[in-house]
Structures are given as structure tokens and as C-alpha cells.
Coordinates of C-alpha atoms in Angstrom, one line a residue:
Chain A
X16 CA 25.3 -37.6 -13.7
X17 CA 23.5 -38.1 -17.0
X18 CA 20.0 -38.0 -15.4
X19 CA 20.9 -34.6 -13.8
X20 CA 22.5 -33.2 -16.9
X21 CA 19.6 -34.4 -19.1
X22 CA 17.0 -32.8 -16.8
X23 CA 18.9 -29.6 -16.5
X24 CA 19.5 -29.3 -20.2
X25 CA 15.8 -29.9 -20.8
X26 CA 14.9 -27.2 -18.3
X27 CA 17.0 -24.8 -20.2
X28 CA 15.8 -25.9 -23.7
X29 CA 14.8 -23.2 -26.1
X30 CA 13.0 -24.3 -29.3
X31 CA 15.6 -24.5 -32.1
X32 CA 14.2 -21.7 -34.3
X33 CA 13.8 -19.3 -31.4
X34 CA 17.1 -19.9 -29.7
X35 CA 19.9 -17.3 -29.7
X36 CA 23.4 -18.4 -30.4
X37 CA 24.2 -18.9 -26.7
X38 CA 21.1 -20.8 -25.7
X39 CA 20.6 -24.5 -25.4
X40 CA 18.4 -26.4 -27.9
X41 CA 17.1 -29.9 -28.1
X42 CA 19.8 -30.7 -30.7
X43 CA 22.5 -29.4 -28.3
X44 CA 21.2 -31.5 -25.5
X45 CA 21.2 -34.7 -27.5
X46 CA 24.7 -33.9 -28.7
X47 CA 26.1 -33.3 -25.2
X48 CA 24.6 -36.6 -24.0
X49 CA 25.8 -38.5 -27.0
X50 CA 29.4 -37.1 -26.5
X51 CA 29.5 -37.9 -22.8
X52 CA 28.0 -41.3 -23.2
X53 CA 30.2 -42.3 -26.0
X54 CA 33.3 -41.2 -24.1
X55 CA 32.2 -43.1 -21.0
X56 CA 31.5 -46.3 -22.9
X57 CA 34.5 -46.1 -25.0
X58 CA 36.2 -49.5 -25.2
X59 CA 39.6 -48.5 -23.9
X60 CA 38.1 -46.6 -21.0
X61 CA 35.9 -49.6 -20.1
X62 CA 38.8 -52.0 -20.4
X63 CA 40.6 -49.9 -17.7
X64 CA 37.6 -49.8 -15.5
X65 CA 37.0 -53.5 -15.6
X66 CA 40.6 -54.4 -14.5
X67 CA 40.6 -55.6 -10.9
X68 CA 41.8 -52.7 -8.8
X69 CA 41.3 -50.8 -5.5
X70 CA 38.5 -48.3 -5.2
X71 CA 39.7 -44.9 -6.2
X72 CA 40.1 -42.1 -3.6
X73 CA 37.4 -39.5 -3.5
X74 CA 39.8 -37.0 -5.2
X75 CA 40.6 -39.3 -8.0
X76 CA 36.9 -40.2 -8.7
X77 CA 36.0 -36.5 -8.7
X78 CA 38.8 -35.8 -11.2
X79 CA 37.5 -38.5 -13.5
X80 CA 33.9 -37.2 -13.4
X81 CA 35.0 -33.6 -14.0
X82 CA 36.8 -34.8 -17.1
X83 CA 33.8 -36.8 -18.3
X84 CA 31.4 -33.9 -17.7
X85 CA 33.6 -31.8 -20.0
X86 CA 33.7 -34.3 -22.8
X87 CA 31.5 -32.2 -25.0
X88 CA 30.7 -28.6 -25.9
X89 CA 29.2 -28.1 -22.4
X90 CA 31.2 -26.3 -19.7
X91 CA 30.5 -26.1 -16.0
X92 CA 31.7 -23.5 -13.6
X93 CA 33.3 -24.8 -10.4
X94 CA 30.1 -24.2 -8.3
X95 CA 27.9 -26.0 -10.8
X96 CA 30.4 -28.9 -11.1
X97 CA 30.4 -29.1 -7.3
X98 CA 26.7 -29.2 -7.2
X99 CA 26.5 -31.8 -9.9
X100 CA 28.9 -34.0 -8.0
X101 CA 27.1 -33.5 -4.7
X102 CA 23.8 -34.6 -6.3
X103 CA 25.4 -37.6 -8.1
X104 CA 27.1 -39.0 -5.0
X105 CA 24.0 -38.6 -2.7
X106 CA 21.7 -40.1 -5.3
X107 CA 24.0 -43.1 -5.8
X108 CA 24.6 -43.5 -2.0
X109 CA 20.8 -43.6 -1.7
X110 CA 20.6 -46.3 -4.3
X111 CA 23.3 -48.5 -2.7
X112 CA 22.0 -48.1 0.8
X113 CA 18.4 -48.9 -0.1
X114 CA 19.3 -52.0 -2.1
X115 CA 17.1 -54.8 -0.6
X116 CA 19.7 -57.5 -1.2
X117 CA 23.3 -57.1 -2.1
X118 CA 23.0 -58.6 -5.6
X119 CA 20.5 -55.8 -6.3
X120 CA 23.4 -53.4 -6.9
X121 CA 23.8 -55.1 -10.2
X122 CA 20.1 -54.5 -11.0
X123 CA 20.6 -50.9 -10.1
X124 CA 23.5 -50.8 -12.6
X125 CA 21.3 -52.4 -15.2
X126 CA 18.6 -49.8 -14.6
X127 CA 21.2 -47.1 -15.3
X128 CA 22.3 -48.8 -18.5
X129 CA 18.7 -49.2 -19.6
X130 CA 18.0 -45.5 -19.2
X131 CA 21.3 -44.6 -20.9
X132 CA 20.2 -46.6 -23.9
X133 CA 17.1 -44.5 -24.0
X134 CA 19.2 -41.4 -24.3
X135 CA 21.1 -42.6 -27.3
X136 CA 18.6 -44.7 -29.2
X137 CA 19.4 -42.8 -32.4
X138 CA 23.1 -43.8 -32.3
X139 CA 23.6 -47.5 -33.1
X140 CA 27.4 -47.4 -32.6
X141 CA 27.1 -46.1 -29.0
X142 CA 24.2 -48.5 -28.4
X143 CA 26.5 -51.3 -29.3
X144 CA 29.2 -50.0 -26.8
X145 CA 26.6 -50.0 -24.0
X146 CA 25.4 -53.5 -24.8
X147 CA 29.0 -54.7 -24.8
X148 CA 29.4 -53.2 -21.3
X149 CA 26.3 -55.0 -20.3
X150 CA 27.7 -58.2 -21.5
X151 CA 31.0 -57.6 -19.6
X152 CA 29.1 -56.8 -16.4
X153 CA 27.1 -60.0 -16.6
X154 CA 30.3 -62.0 -17.3
X155 CA 32.2 -60.6 -14.4
X156 CA 29.6 -60.0 -11.8
X157 CA 26.7 -62.3 -12.8
X158 CA 28.1 -65.4 -11.0
X159 CA 29.3 -63.8 -7.8
X160 CA 28.0 -65.2 -4.5
X161 CA 25.7 -63.3 -2.1
X162 CA 28.7 -62.9 0.3
X163 CA 30.8 -61.4 -2.5
X164 CA 28.0 -58.9 -3.3
X165 CA 27.7 -58.0 0.3
X166 CA 31.4 -57.2 0.3
X167 CA 31.0 -55.0 -2.8
X168 CA 28.0 -53.2 -1.3
X169 CA 29.8 -52.6 2.0
X170 CA 32.9 -51.3 0.3
X171 CA 30.7 -48.9 -1.6
X172 CA 28.9 -47.8 1.6
X173 CA 32.3 -47.2 3.3
X174 CA 33.2 -44.9 0.4
X175 CA 30.0 -42.8 0.9
X176 CA 30.2 -42.8 4.7
X177 CA 29.6 -39.5 6.5
X178 CA 28.2 -37.8 3.4
X179 CA 25.0 -36.0 4.5
X180 CA 24.3 -33.4 1.9
X181 CA 20.6 -32.5 1.9
X182 CA 19.0 -32.7 -1.5
X183 CA 15.8 -30.8 -1.8
X184 CA 14.2 -33.4 -4.0
X185 CA 14.9 -36.1 -1.5
X186 CA 13.7 -34.0 1.4
X187 CA 10.4 -33.2 -0.4
X188 CA 9.8 -36.9 -1.3
X189 CA 10.6 -37.7 2.4
X190 CA 13.3 -40.2 1.5
X191 CA 15.8 -38.0 3.3
X192 CA 15.6 -36.5 6.8
X193 CA 16.5 -33.0 7.8
X194 CA 19.7 -34.3 9.3
X195 CA 20.8 -35.6 5.9
X196 CA 20.2 -39.3 6.8
X197 CA 18.1 -41.4 4.5
X198 CA 14.8 -42.8 5.6
X199 CA 14.9 -46.6 5.9
X200 CA 11.3 -47.7 5.5
X201 CA 10.1 -50.7 7.6
X202 CA 7.3 -51.7 5.2
X203 CA 7.0 -52.9 1.7
X204 CA 8.2 -56.0 -0.1
X205 CA 11.0 -58.0 1.4
X206 CA 14.1 -58.7 -0.8
X207 CA 13.9 -61.6 -3.1
X208 CA 15.0 -64.7 -1.1
X209 CA 13.9 -63.3 2.3
X210 CA 10.7 -64.4 4.1
X211 CA 8.3 -61.9 5.7
X212 CA 9.5 -61.7 9.4
X213 CA 7.1 -62.9 12.1
X214 CA 7.2 -66.7 12.0
X215 CA 8.9 -69.2 14.2
X216 CA 8.9 -72.9 13.1
X217 CA 10.1 -75.7 15.3
X218 CA 11.2 -79.2 14.1
X219 CA 11.8 -82.6 15.6
X220 CA 14.8 -84.9 15.1
X221 CA 13.4 -86.1 11.8
X222 CA 13.0 -82.6 10.4
X223 CA 9.2 -82.6 10.7
X224 CA 7.6 -79.4 11.7
X225 CA 6.0 -79.8 15.2
X226 CA 5.1 -76.3 16.1
X227 CA 4.5 -72.9 14.6
X228 CA 4.4 -69.5 16.4
X229 CA 3.9 -66.0 15.2
X230 CA 5.5 -63.0 16.8
X231 CA 5.1 -59.3 16.3
X232 CA 8.0 -58.1 14.3
X233 CA 7.3 -54.3 14.3
X234 CA 7.5 -53.7 10.6
X235 CA 4.8 -54.0 7.9
X236 CA 6.4 -56.2 5.2
X237 CA 4.8 -58.1 2.3
X238 CA 6.4 -60.9 0.2
X239 CA 8.6 -60.0 -2.8
X240 CA 6.5 -60.1 -6.0
X241 CA 9.1 -61.5 -8.3
X242 CA 12.8 -61.4 -9.0
X243 CA 14.2 -58.7 -11.2
X244 CA 15.7 -59.8 -14.6
X245 CA 19.4 -59.9 -15.1
X246 CA 19.0 -60.4 -18.9
X247 CA 20.0 -57.8 -21.5
X248 CA 16.3 -56.9 -21.7
X249 CA 13.8 -57.5 -18.9
X250 CA 11.7 -56.2 -16.1
X251 CA 14.2 -55.2 -13.4
X252 CA 11.3 -54.8 -10.8
X253 CA 13.5 -52.6 -8.7
X254 CA 13.0 -48.9 -9.1
X255 CA 16.3 -47.9 -7.6
X256 CA 18.6 -46.6 -10.3
X257 CA 15.9 -45.5 -12.7
X258 CA 15.7 -41.8 -13.7
X259 CA 14.6 -39.9 -10.6
X260 CA 13.3 -37.0 -12.8
X261 CA 10.1 -38.5 -14.1
X262 CA 8.6 -35.0 -13.9
X263 CA 10.3 -31.7 -14.4
X264 CA 11.6 -30.6 -11.1
X265 CA 14.1 -28.0 -10.1
X266 CA 17.6 -29.4 -9.2
X267 CA 18.7 -28.0 -5.9
X268 CA 20.9 -29.0 -3.0
X269 CA 21.3 -27.5 0.4
X270 CA 24.8 -27.4 1.7
X271 CA 24.6 -29.0 5.1
X272 CA 28.0 -28.7 6.7
X273 CA 28.4 -31.8 8.8
X274 CA 30.6 -30.2 11.4
X275 CA 30.6 -33.3 13.7
X276 CA 32.4 -35.2 11.0
X277 CA 34.9 -32.5 10.2
X278 CA 37.7 -34.4 12.0
X279 CA 37.4 -37.4 9.7
X280 CA 37.3 -35.3 6.6
X281 CA 40.4 -33.2 7.5
X282 CA 42.1 -36.5 8.3
X283 CA 41.7 -37.6 4.7
X284 CA 43.2 -34.5 3.1
X285 CA 46.2 -34.1 5.4
X286 CA 47.4 -37.6 5.8
X287 CA 49.8 -38.5 3.0
X288 CA 48.5 -41.3 0.8
X289 CA 51.0 -44.1 0.6
X290 CA 49.2 -45.4 -2.5
X291 CA 49.3 -42.1 -4.3
X292 CA 51.8 -43.3 -6.9
X293 CA 49.8 -46.4 -7.6
X294 CA 46.6 -44.4 -7.9
X295 CA 48.2 -41.8 -10.2
X296 CA 49.2 -44.6 -12.5
X297 CA 45.6 -46.0 -12.6
X298 CA 44.3 -42.5 -13.2
X299 CA 46.8 -41.9 -16.0
X300 CA 45.7 -45.1 -17.7
X301 CA 42.0 -44.4 -17.2
X302 CA 42.3 -40.9 -18.6
X303 CA 44.4 -42.3 -21.4
X304 CA 41.4 -44.5 -22.2
X305 CA 39.1 -41.5 -22.6
X306 CA 38.9 -40.5 -26.2
X307 CA 37.6 -37.0 -26.1
X308 CA 36.0 -36.0 -29.4
X309 CA 37.7 -32.9 -30.8
X310 CA 35.3 -30.4 -32.5
X311 CA 36.1 -30.0 -36.1
X312 CA 36.1 -26.2 -36.1
X313 CA 36.1 -23.3 -33.7
X314 CA 33.1 -23.6 -31.5
X315 CA 31.9 -21.7 -28.5
X316 CA 31.7 -23.6 -25.2
X317 CA 28.2 -23.6 -24.0
X318 CA 28.0 -23.1 -20.2
X319 CA 25.4 -25.1 -18.2
X320 CA 24.3 -23.7 -14.9
X321 CA 23.1 -26.1 -12.3
X322 CA 21.5 -23.3 -10.4
X323 CA 18.5 -21.2 -11.3
X324 CA 20.4 -17.9 -11.9
X325 CA 24.0 -16.9 -12.5
X326 CA 23.9 -14.9 -9.3
X327 CA 22.9 -18.0 -7.3
X328 CA 25.8 -19.9 -8.9
X329 CA 28.3 -17.1 -7.9
X330 CA 26.8 -17.0 -4.4
X331 CA 27.1 -20.8 -4.0
X332 CA 30.8 -20.6 -5.0
X333 CA 31.5 -18.0 -2.3
X334 CA 29.6 -19.6 0.5
X335 CA 30.5 -23.3 0.0
X336 CA 31.4 -24.7 3.5
X337 CA 35.1 -25.4 3.8
X338 CA 34.7 -29.0 4.8
X339 CA 32.7 -29.7 1.7
X340 CA 35.2 -28.4 -0.8
X341 CA 36.3 -31.0 -3.3
X342 CA 40.0 -31.3 -4.0
X343 CA 41.2 -32.6 -7.3
X344 CA 44.4 -34.4 -7.9
X345 CA 47.5 -32.4 -7.6
X346 CA 50.7 -34.0 -8.7
X347 CA 54.1 -33.2 -7.2
X348 CA 55.5 -32.7 -10.6
X349 CA 59.0 -32.2 -9.4
X350 CA 59.2 -35.6 -7.6
X351 CA 58.7 -38.1 -10.2
X352 CA 59.9 -37.1 -13.6
X353 CA 58.9 -40.2 -15.5
X354 CA 55.4 -40.3 -14.1
X355 CA 54.9 -36.6 -14.9
X356 CA 56.0 -37.1 -18.4
X357 CA 53.6 -40.0 -18.9
X358 CA 50.7 -37.9 -17.6
X359 CA 51.8 -34.9 -19.6
X360 CA 51.7 -36.9 -22.7
X361 CA 48.1 -38.1 -21.9
X362 CA 47.0 -34.7 -20.9
X363 CA 48.4 -33.3 -24.1
X364 CA 46.0 -35.4 -26.0
X365 CA 43.0 -33.7 -24.4
X366 CA 41.7 -30.6 -26.0
X367 CA 42.0 -27.8 -23.4
X368 CA 40.2 -24.6 -24.4
X369 CA 41.9 -22.2 -22.1
X370 CA 44.1 -19.2 -22.7
X371 CA 47.8 -20.0 -23.1
X372 CA 49.6 -19.8 -19.8
X373 CA 52.9 -18.3 -19.0
X374 CA 55.0 -21.1 -17.6
X375 CA 58.6 -21.5 -16.6
X376 CA 58.9 -25.2 -16.9
X377 CA 57.1 -28.3 -18.1
X378 CA 56.4 -29.3 -14.5
X379 CA 54.7 -26.0 -13.8
X380 CA 52.6 -26.5 -16.9
X381 CA 51.5 -29.9 -15.8
X382 CA 50.6 -28.7 -12.3
X383 CA 48.7 -25.8 -13.7
X384 CA 46.7 -28.1 -16.1
X385 CA 45.8 -30.5 -13.3
X386 CA 44.8 -27.6 -11.1
X387 CA 42.4 -26.4 -13.7
X388 CA 40.7 -29.7 -13.9
Chain B
X6 CA 48.2 -59.6 20.7
X7 CA 48.5 -57.2 23.6
X8 CA 48.4 -57.3 27.4
X9 CA 44.9 -56.4 28.6
X10 CA 46.0 -52.8 29.4
X11 CA 46.9 -52.4 25.8
X12 CA 50.5 -51.3 26.5
X13 CA 52.7 -54.3 25.8
X14 CA 52.6 -56.4 22.6
X15 CA 53.1 -60.0 23.6
X16 CA 52.9 -61.8 20.2
X17 CA 52.4 -61.3 16.5
X18 CA 51.8 -63.6 13.6
X19 CA 52.0 -62.7 9.9
X20 CA 49.3 -64.1 7.8
X21 CA 50.2 -65.3 4.3
X22 CA 49.3 -62.8 1.6
X23 CA 46.5 -65.2 0.5
X24 CA 45.1 -65.0 4.0
X25 CA 45.2 -61.3 4.6
X26 CA 41.8 -60.2 5.8
X27 CA 39.9 -59.0 8.8
X28 CA 39.6 -62.4 10.5
X29 CA 37.2 -62.9 13.3
X30 CA 38.3 -64.4 16.5
X31 CA 37.1 -65.6 19.9
X32 CA 39.3 -66.3 22.8
X33 CA 38.7 -69.7 24.4
X34 CA 40.2 -70.6 27.7
X35 CA 43.6 -71.6 26.5
X36 CA 43.2 -71.4 22.7
X37 CA 42.8 -68.6 20.3
X38 CA 41.2 -69.3 17.0
X39 CA 41.4 -66.9 14.1
X40 CA 39.5 -67.2 10.9
X41 CA 40.9 -66.0 7.6
X42 CA 39.8 -64.9 4.1
X43 CA 40.9 -68.2 2.6
X44 CA 38.7 -70.2 5.0
X45 CA 41.5 -71.6 7.1
X46 CA 41.1 -71.4 10.9
X47 CA 44.4 -70.8 12.7
X48 CA 44.6 -72.1 16.3
X49 CA 47.1 -70.7 18.7
X50 CA 47.9 -72.2 22.1
X51 CA 48.1 -69.6 24.8
X52 CA 50.0 -70.6 28.0
X53 CA 48.5 -69.8 31.4
X54 CA 51.5 -67.7 32.1
X55 CA 54.0 -65.9 29.9
X56 CA 54.1 -64.8 26.3
X57 CA 54.9 -68.2 24.7
X58 CA 52.1 -68.2 22.2
X59 CA 52.4 -70.9 19.5
X60 CA 50.5 -71.6 16.3
X61 CA 49.4 -75.2 17.0
X62 CA 47.0 -76.1 14.1
X63 CA 45.4 -74.9 11.0
X64 CA 41.8 -76.3 10.6
X65 CA 40.6 -77.0 7.1
X66 CA 36.9 -77.2 6.7
X67 CA 35.9 -74.0 4.9
X68 CA 36.5 -72.8 1.3
X69 CA 35.2 -69.3 1.7
X70 CA 36.1 -66.5 4.1
X71 CA 35.4 -67.1 7.7
X72 CA 32.8 -64.7 9.1
X73 CA 32.5 -65.7 12.7
X74 CA 33.6 -68.1 15.4
X75 CA 31.8 -69.1 18.6
X76 CA 33.1 -71.1 21.5
X77 CA 31.8 -72.5 24.7
X78 CA 33.8 -74.1 27.6
X79 CA 33.8 -77.9 27.3
X80 CA 31.2 -79.5 29.4
X81 CA 33.1 -82.7 29.9
X82 CA 30.5 -85.0 28.2
X83 CA 31.0 -87.1 25.1
X84 CA 30.4 -85.4 21.8
X85 CA 30.0 -81.9 23.2
X86 CA 30.9 -79.2 20.8
X87 CA 33.3 -76.5 21.8
X88 CA 33.6 -74.4 18.8
X89 CA 31.5 -73.4 15.7
X90 CA 33.0 -71.7 12.7
X91 CA 30.9 -69.9 10.1
X92 CA 31.7 -68.7 6.6
X93 CA 30.5 -66.5 3.7
X94 CA 28.7 -69.4 2.0
X95 CA 26.6 -70.1 5.1
X96 CA 28.5 -73.3 6.0
X97 CA 28.9 -74.1 9.7
X98 CA 31.6 -76.4 11.0
X99 CA 31.2 -77.8 14.5
X100 CA 34.4 -78.7 16.3
X101 CA 35.4 -80.4 19.5
X102 CA 38.7 -79.4 21.2
X103 CA 41.3 -81.7 22.5
X104 CA 45.0 -82.2 21.8
X105 CA 43.7 -81.4 18.3
X106 CA 40.4 -80.1 17.1
X107 CA 38.1 -82.7 15.6
X108 CA 35.4 -81.9 13.1
X109 CA 32.1 -83.2 14.6
X110 CA 29.7 -82.2 12.0
X111 CA 29.1 -79.8 9.1
X112 CA 25.9 -77.8 8.6
X113 CA 25.6 -76.7 4.9
X114 CA 24.7 -73.2 3.8
X115 CA 21.8 -72.4 1.5
X116 CA 23.1 -69.6 -0.7
X117 CA 23.5 -66.7 1.8
X118 CA 26.4 -65.9 4.1
X119 CA 26.2 -66.5 7.9
X120 CA 27.6 -63.3 9.3
X121 CA 27.2 -64.3 13.0
X122 CA 27.1 -67.5 15.1
X123 CA 26.7 -68.2 18.8
X124 CA 27.0 -71.3 21.0
X125 CA 25.1 -71.9 24.2
X126 CA 24.6 -75.1 26.1
X127 CA 24.9 -77.2 23.0
X128 CA 22.6 -74.9 21.0
X129 CA 24.1 -73.3 17.9
X130 CA 22.4 -70.0 16.9
X131 CA 23.2 -68.8 13.4
X132 CA 22.1 -65.5 11.8
X133 CA 22.0 -65.4 8.0
X134 CA 22.1 -62.9 5.1
X135 CA 18.4 -63.5 4.3
X136 CA 17.3 -62.4 7.8
X137 CA 16.7 -65.8 9.3
X138 CA 18.0 -67.1 12.6
X139 CA 18.4 -70.9 12.8
X140 CA 18.9 -72.9 16.0
X141 CA 20.7 -76.2 15.6
X142 CA 21.5 -79.0 18.1
X143 CA 25.3 -78.9 18.2
X144 CA 25.8 -82.6 18.8
X145 CA 23.8 -83.7 15.8
X146 CA 23.7 -80.7 13.5
X147 CA 19.9 -81.0 13.2
X148 CA 17.9 -77.9 12.6
X149 CA 15.3 -77.5 15.3
X150 CA 14.1 -73.9 15.0
X151 CA 13.8 -71.5 12.1
X152 CA 12.9 -67.9 12.8
X153 CA 12.0 -65.4 10.0
X154 CA 13.5 -62.7 12.2
X155 CA 14.5 -59.8 10.0
X156 CA 13.7 -58.3 6.6
X157 CA 17.3 -57.7 5.7
X158 CA 20.6 -59.4 6.4
X159 CA 21.4 -60.1 10.1
X160 CA 24.6 -58.3 11.1
X161 CA 25.1 -59.6 14.7
X162 CA 24.0 -62.1 17.3
X163 CA 24.9 -62.0 20.9
X164 CA 24.1 -64.1 24.0
X165 CA 23.4 -63.4 27.6
X166 CA 24.6 -66.8 28.9
X167 CA 23.2 -66.4 32.5
X168 CA 19.6 -66.4 31.2
X169 CA 19.8 -67.9 27.8
X170 CA 18.8 -64.7 26.0
X171 CA 19.8 -64.2 22.3
X172 CA 19.9 -60.9 20.6
X173 CA 19.7 -60.5 16.9
X174 CA 20.3 -57.2 15.0
X175 CA 19.7 -56.7 11.3
X176 CA 20.2 -54.2 8.5
X177 CA 16.4 -53.7 8.6
X178 CA 17.0 -51.4 11.6
X179 CA 15.5 -53.9 14.1
X180 CA 16.9 -55.6 17.2
X181 CA 15.1 -58.6 18.6
X182 CA 15.6 -60.4 21.8
X183 CA 14.8 -64.1 22.2
X184 CA 14.6 -66.6 25.0
X185 CA 16.2 -70.0 24.3
X186 CA 15.1 -73.0 26.3
X187 CA 14.6 -76.8 26.0
X188 CA 11.3 -78.5 26.1
X189 CA 11.1 -80.4 29.4
X190 CA 9.4 -83.4 27.7
X191 CA 11.4 -83.9 24.5
X192 CA 14.5 -82.0 25.2
X193 CA 14.2 -80.2 21.9
X194 CA 15.3 -76.6 21.5
X195 CA 12.6 -74.0 21.8
X196 CA 12.5 -70.2 21.5
X197 CA 10.2 -67.4 22.5
X198 CA 10.3 -63.8 21.3
X199 CA 10.8 -61.3 24.1
X200 CA 11.2 -57.9 22.6
X201 CA 11.7 -56.0 19.4
X202 CA 13.2 -52.5 19.1
X203 CA 13.4 -50.3 16.0
X204 CA 16.5 -48.0 15.7
X205 CA 15.0 -45.6 13.2
X206 CA 16.7 -45.1 9.9
X207 CA 19.8 -46.9 11.0
X208 CA 21.3 -49.8 9.2
X209 CA 22.7 -51.7 12.1
X210 CA 26.3 -53.1 12.0
X211 CA 26.8 -54.5 15.5
X212 CA 25.0 -55.2 18.7
X213 CA 25.9 -56.6 22.1
X214 CA 24.3 -57.2 25.4
X215 CA 25.9 -54.9 28.0
X216 CA 25.5 -57.4 30.9
X217 CA 25.3 -61.2 31.3
X218 CA 21.6 -61.0 32.4
X219 CA 20.6 -59.4 29.2
X220 CA 18.9 -56.3 30.7
X221 CA 20.6 -53.8 28.4
X222 CA 22.2 -53.8 25.0
X223 CA 24.1 -51.5 22.7
X224 CA 24.1 -51.0 19.0
X225 CA 26.3 -49.5 16.3
X226 CA 25.2 -48.6 12.8
X227 CA 26.2 -47.3 9.3
X228 CA 26.8 -43.5 9.3
X229 CA 26.2 -43.5 13.1
X230 CA 28.9 -41.8 15.1
X231 CA 27.4 -42.9 18.4
X232 CA 26.9 -46.1 20.2
X233 CA 23.3 -46.4 21.2
X234 CA 22.5 -48.1 24.5
X235 CA 19.1 -49.5 25.5
X236 CA 18.1 -50.7 29.0
X237 CA 15.0 -52.4 30.2
X238 CA 13.3 -50.6 33.0

């Protein structure tokens, strides 16, 4: 998310002295990134994230990210937020899928953290928060076995299953096919700990090698150069998870409606979720952990457009395929009074810069607030 | 457990909460073994007739989740293994059946899971998370063949018992077919590579021979809504 926002804000940068009141400057960009990063790495929020828990539903995760993206003066229209989320999920799916060995998901995470530290090098307090997160990741995940990492990786892959949104940058770089599937190369270095395929060794009863045969594997692999570092600072070796915008490139997605998989998606939104209450509680605590900075005085909300023009953004909103529409969490406010009150309290702590609504009851208020998320 | 037509449930067994997991299981002739997340292997006796299924033993041998179980009908000789269990740490336990199961030998792991294991004529074939296939002598637990077969984790192994063909599928998009045999002089296990197939851009999840002569096989993969079937012409 930060890579995309950073790139998009840079693309819309106007030099400070030339900028009009409603145009982005370098100072604004840094501020937005600082605000979002410090909200994300806030201690209470991280504490909630690190508690052992089930993976969130797609709706819940989308809700959290929408909240995070609005942690600063930056505002996104629905179409831009949709596009941002599409890009984020496809990029992350790519990174998890292409991980050479399961433990590399941790290296990917460290690559993300390294780049994030680059965004906020001028802010020692936030740097400290990120380093603390690093330490926690190492403590909790550093000692897991290969089998446990495989389970984590497969759980993540299941979450991203059947998502085939075509991203023009991936299509251009030939890492994604026209049908939305990622290219899995059969060449390059093997994962650390794996041998290059093609050799058969045979042993006798004493364990001595007695014969050696080669066979044609079909791929074109080379040995792994070295293992990536899991230290606070170090050469990660792996490129997955680094900033994909090394050059300025336009940020586009193509909406590829995967009609074949329509059935499975409809299934998800219709079937009542028996864990809904549990999840709502997690969400409430997570949101409660987010400390959104409130601006000191009246400030205009700057709008960021993920598309090239306003017209394009409007058009995207109108033509978004039904099966790709994201739903955000809707609470049945009337059903559980206590839960609603808890959420209302937390939501009340967030600054919401909308016009006051006409409401008939507290429940309606809450529902309306969640709908607006 | 259901009748083979899928209509009638004949038995159910609740796992302890500590055991809940997708266990892997293979039906033997009269015995059903189910591996659990805790590492325990539950053994059920299945009568020839009727639904009187009974939990007869719990085998202790593994400390990490069971990934696969392979069985072979007893060959009536001494020290012949009937069952191999594999787990997330790569450990293999070799068992002989009887009134109770006896642990014959343990083959330690080496830091990667063993997602799939097969047993054929006293040969244990094990596929590992680092892409290697190992062939062990079941009676002794000795490693006789080590194949650098895949560039990513192996997801499935299957056997065509009629001809001694082994199929390995990996997350590297490849399927390989191997011919198992024994050297006529030494009796040691040998292997020959028969065929390799690349299923483009598909991280394979499962693979099976479609017939016991190994002339066709089918695969499934991540994000793949189809089952792809390959036949030799």
C-alpha cells in the first residue's frame, strides 16, 4: 500500500513554491506517509495484530486497510480505494506465490520493513516503532520450522485464491499472463537448502555412494548464491517485497472479471458467517488500537486519485464488474446492543470529516458510519 | 465414514480438540489409520462385515503433525513393513502390523517436512519439502537412493504398483515419472527417470496415476479450477 501511495504521490508532486493550495507537494507526501506509517506501527495496534488469531475475512481486512489509508490528510474516492486495494492484494499474492521456500515469506516481510524505514528516516520515533516490530517478528516467527512456514504460506495462498486481476505493470514485465495467472519461471537460482534438480545418487548398505546418474529435469536452474539475512540489517538477497516502483511508472489495473469463479465469490457474501461475532470483536479491538492523529486546526482533505484523470476515476466506479465489488463490514446494529455500543465508542474516537447526518437512533448512526468506511 | 455409495454414514469418531486437523489416512485391508495434528496415529479395526468399527490403538512415534501414511499388504515374511507414517519434521516411522502395530525403525528428518510417502515391495519412497525424493529399504531404514528431483517442495507421490512406477509432483510445476527396481546382483534399490512434464505456471498440489499400469496421470494445482489429465500415446 505504501509503495503504491508513495509512487502515486510522487507522480502528482508539484514543487512547493509552485503548488496551488489543492495540489500535492513533497512535504505533503512525506507527511501522509509518516502519518500512515506511524498509525500502522503504533504499539497498541501491533499488539493486537500479534495476538494469535484466525485470518481475517476479506471484508474485515479491506475495512482495516481503508481505515489505515485515511489516517492522514489524504482522501480516496471509492474507485481509487478499490484500485489501491486491487493492486495491493495482487502484488502481495505475487510475492507469497513466488517465494522460493516457505521461510522466505519472513524475508519478504523484512524487505517491506526495510523500505518503510527508508520512507521515514527523518522520524526517529517512528523508526523505533518499526524496529520494535522487527524484533517482535523475529521473536515470534524466527524459530518456526519449515513445516510451520509452509502452513503459513498455504494459509495465505488460500486467502488469495481465485483472484486474477490483471495489473498492467505485471503484464508489461511478463510476470503475469493475460489470463491473470502469474508466470512461474522454471529457471534461476533454486531456494536456499534445495539442490539443483537432475542428479540421482545410489548408495550401498554402508551408506557409500556406488553410482551417480544425471537426468534431464526440464528446467534451467542454478545453485542458490547465499542465504538472505534475518538480522535487523542485512542483505536479504531476495528481491520479492522490495519496492516495485524503481522507476516512475503509471499505476494501472485492468478489471478482469473472472466469471468462471463467480460462483465461489457469491458463496462468500451470501452464506452467513458463524464467526461474525468473533471477528467483529477482533476488528473492534484492532481499530481501537489505531490512534489516528487528529489535525490541530481545520484542514482541507487532499484527495488522491489512483487514476490518471478524474473522468477515468468516475468511469471506473461506474463500470466496476459486480463480482469484484468489495464489501465492507456491516453490523446488524439492532441484534447485539453491547457489541454495537463498544464499536460505537471506538468509532467515536476516530475523526470523521463528513457532514452531520440525520439519524433516528444510535443504531442507525453506527450503521451509517460503517457504511461510509 | 460412509458406505462406498456415499449415502449411509456407518461410523464417526470425534478427535480431541488438540488433535483437530486434516489428518491423512490410508485404508489397509482391515485397518484404518488416521494421522493427526498432534502426531498421534489412530488405528481403527474395520470388520469384514457390518459397521462395528472400533478404535483399537493409538500409535506414538511422532511429535509433529502427520503428513502422510502409506501401507502395503503384508507379504508374510519376517520383518516386512506394512505401514509408513510421515510427519512435518520429515521423520518417517516404519511399522509392522499384527495384533498390535510394532515400530520397526525410524528414519529421521533433516529439517524439511515430508509431505508424501509411498510403500512398494519393501521400498519406501519419500518426497520432501526441499524437492528431493529418497528411496529407503523398509526392513533396515537405510537410504539407498537420493534424487534431486524438483526445484521446489514436493506435494505428491503416487505409485503404479503393477509396474513399479513412481510419480512425483512438485510446486516447481513439474511432474516426473520414475521406474523403481532392484539390482539383480546386489538386490539394492535402483531407479530410472522415465518422463518429465511441465504444467506451465501451475503450482501443483496433487497428482495421481489414473490406472495401475501408470500410462496416464492427473494433476491439480493452486488457482486451477480443472483437473488436468495426461496420457501416454
